[in-house]
XYZ file of C-alpha atoms in Angstrom:
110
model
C 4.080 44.922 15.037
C 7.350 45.181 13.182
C 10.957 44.708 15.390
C 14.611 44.878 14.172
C 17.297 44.813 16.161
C 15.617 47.044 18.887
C 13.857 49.002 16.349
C 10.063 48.425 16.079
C 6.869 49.527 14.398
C 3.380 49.235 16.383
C 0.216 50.530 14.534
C -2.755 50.412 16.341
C -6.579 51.900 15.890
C -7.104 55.497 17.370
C -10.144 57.348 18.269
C -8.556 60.893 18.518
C -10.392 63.514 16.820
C -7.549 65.079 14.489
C -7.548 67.988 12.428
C -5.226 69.403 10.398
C -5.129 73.135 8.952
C -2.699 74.749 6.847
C -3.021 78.848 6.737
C -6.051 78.433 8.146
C -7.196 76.212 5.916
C -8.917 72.946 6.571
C -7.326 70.226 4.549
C -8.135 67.214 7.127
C -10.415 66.055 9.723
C -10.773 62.280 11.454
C -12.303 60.126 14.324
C -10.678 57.215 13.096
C -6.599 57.414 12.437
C -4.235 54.534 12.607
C -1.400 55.705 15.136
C 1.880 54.479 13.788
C 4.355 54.235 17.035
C 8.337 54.074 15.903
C 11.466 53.334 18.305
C 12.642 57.208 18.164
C 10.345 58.683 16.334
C 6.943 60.709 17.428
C 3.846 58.635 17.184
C 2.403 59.411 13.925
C -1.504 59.702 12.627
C -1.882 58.179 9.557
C -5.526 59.174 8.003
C -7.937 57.397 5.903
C -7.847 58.742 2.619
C -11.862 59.723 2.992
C -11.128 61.925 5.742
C -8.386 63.983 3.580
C -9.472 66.756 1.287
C -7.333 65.084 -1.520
C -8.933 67.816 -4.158
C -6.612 70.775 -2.254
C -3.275 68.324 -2.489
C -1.014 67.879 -5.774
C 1.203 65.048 -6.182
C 5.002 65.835 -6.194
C 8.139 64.576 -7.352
C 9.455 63.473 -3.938
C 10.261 60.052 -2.457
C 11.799 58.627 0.164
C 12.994 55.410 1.806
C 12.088 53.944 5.125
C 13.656 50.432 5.393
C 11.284 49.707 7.653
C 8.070 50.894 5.796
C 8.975 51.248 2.547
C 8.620 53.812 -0.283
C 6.647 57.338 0.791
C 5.359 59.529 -1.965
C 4.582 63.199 -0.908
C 2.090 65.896 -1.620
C 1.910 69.210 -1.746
C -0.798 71.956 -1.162
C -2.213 73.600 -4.144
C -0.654 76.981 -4.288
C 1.362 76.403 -0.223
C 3.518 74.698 1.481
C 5.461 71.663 -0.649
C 5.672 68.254 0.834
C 3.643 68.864 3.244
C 2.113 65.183 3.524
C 3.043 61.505 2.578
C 2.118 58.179 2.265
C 3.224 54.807 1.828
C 1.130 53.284 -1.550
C 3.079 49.751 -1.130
C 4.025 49.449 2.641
C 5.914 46.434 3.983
C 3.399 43.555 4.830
C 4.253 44.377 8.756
C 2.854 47.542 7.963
C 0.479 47.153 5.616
C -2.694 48.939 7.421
C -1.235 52.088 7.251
C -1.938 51.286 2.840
C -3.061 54.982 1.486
C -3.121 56.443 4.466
C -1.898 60.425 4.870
C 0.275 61.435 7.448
C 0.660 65.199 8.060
C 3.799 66.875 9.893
C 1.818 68.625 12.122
C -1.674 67.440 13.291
C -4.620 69.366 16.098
C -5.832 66.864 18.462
C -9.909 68.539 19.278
């Protein structure tokens, strides 16, 4: 857990079954995300990088800040949508489990 001046950061251990397609394309599938809850944010499923079809994704050129996470680099799909997914290689320590992890904008709970 991670608090600042009523802002705070829980991650905790999920069972959920998540999948996420893009164009009807399977590009991730997990039992076992980290759920990343944020003081006015949605929760958030962060995946293990074994559960991500890394192969389909291309790194790109964007970054961005989260003073309370750290530095997210993004990823794009091969021939679709840019961006589309990010992670955090160097979290803050609070943080830290959600290390590697992919986060998608839009997830399928099954």
């Amino acid at each position: 857990m991670s608090t600042a001046r009523g802002h705070r950061i829980d991650v905790t251990e999920g069972t959920d079954h998540v999948r996420v397609e893009i164009d009807g394309q399977l590009i991730a599938e997990s039992r076992r995300p980290l759920l990343l809850s944020e003081t006015g944010y949605p929760v958030r499923y962060y995946l293990p990088p074994e559960d991500v079809r890394t192969e389909l994704l291309t790194p790109s050129a964007t970054h961005s800040f989260c003073p309370f996470k750290g530095t997210a680099s993004y990823w794009s799909l091969a021939g679709g949508p840019e961006d589309v997914v990010w992670a955090y290689p160097e979290p803050h320590a609070e943080v830290a489990r959600i290390k590697d992890h992919f986060c998608f904008y839009e997830v399928e709970l099954a």
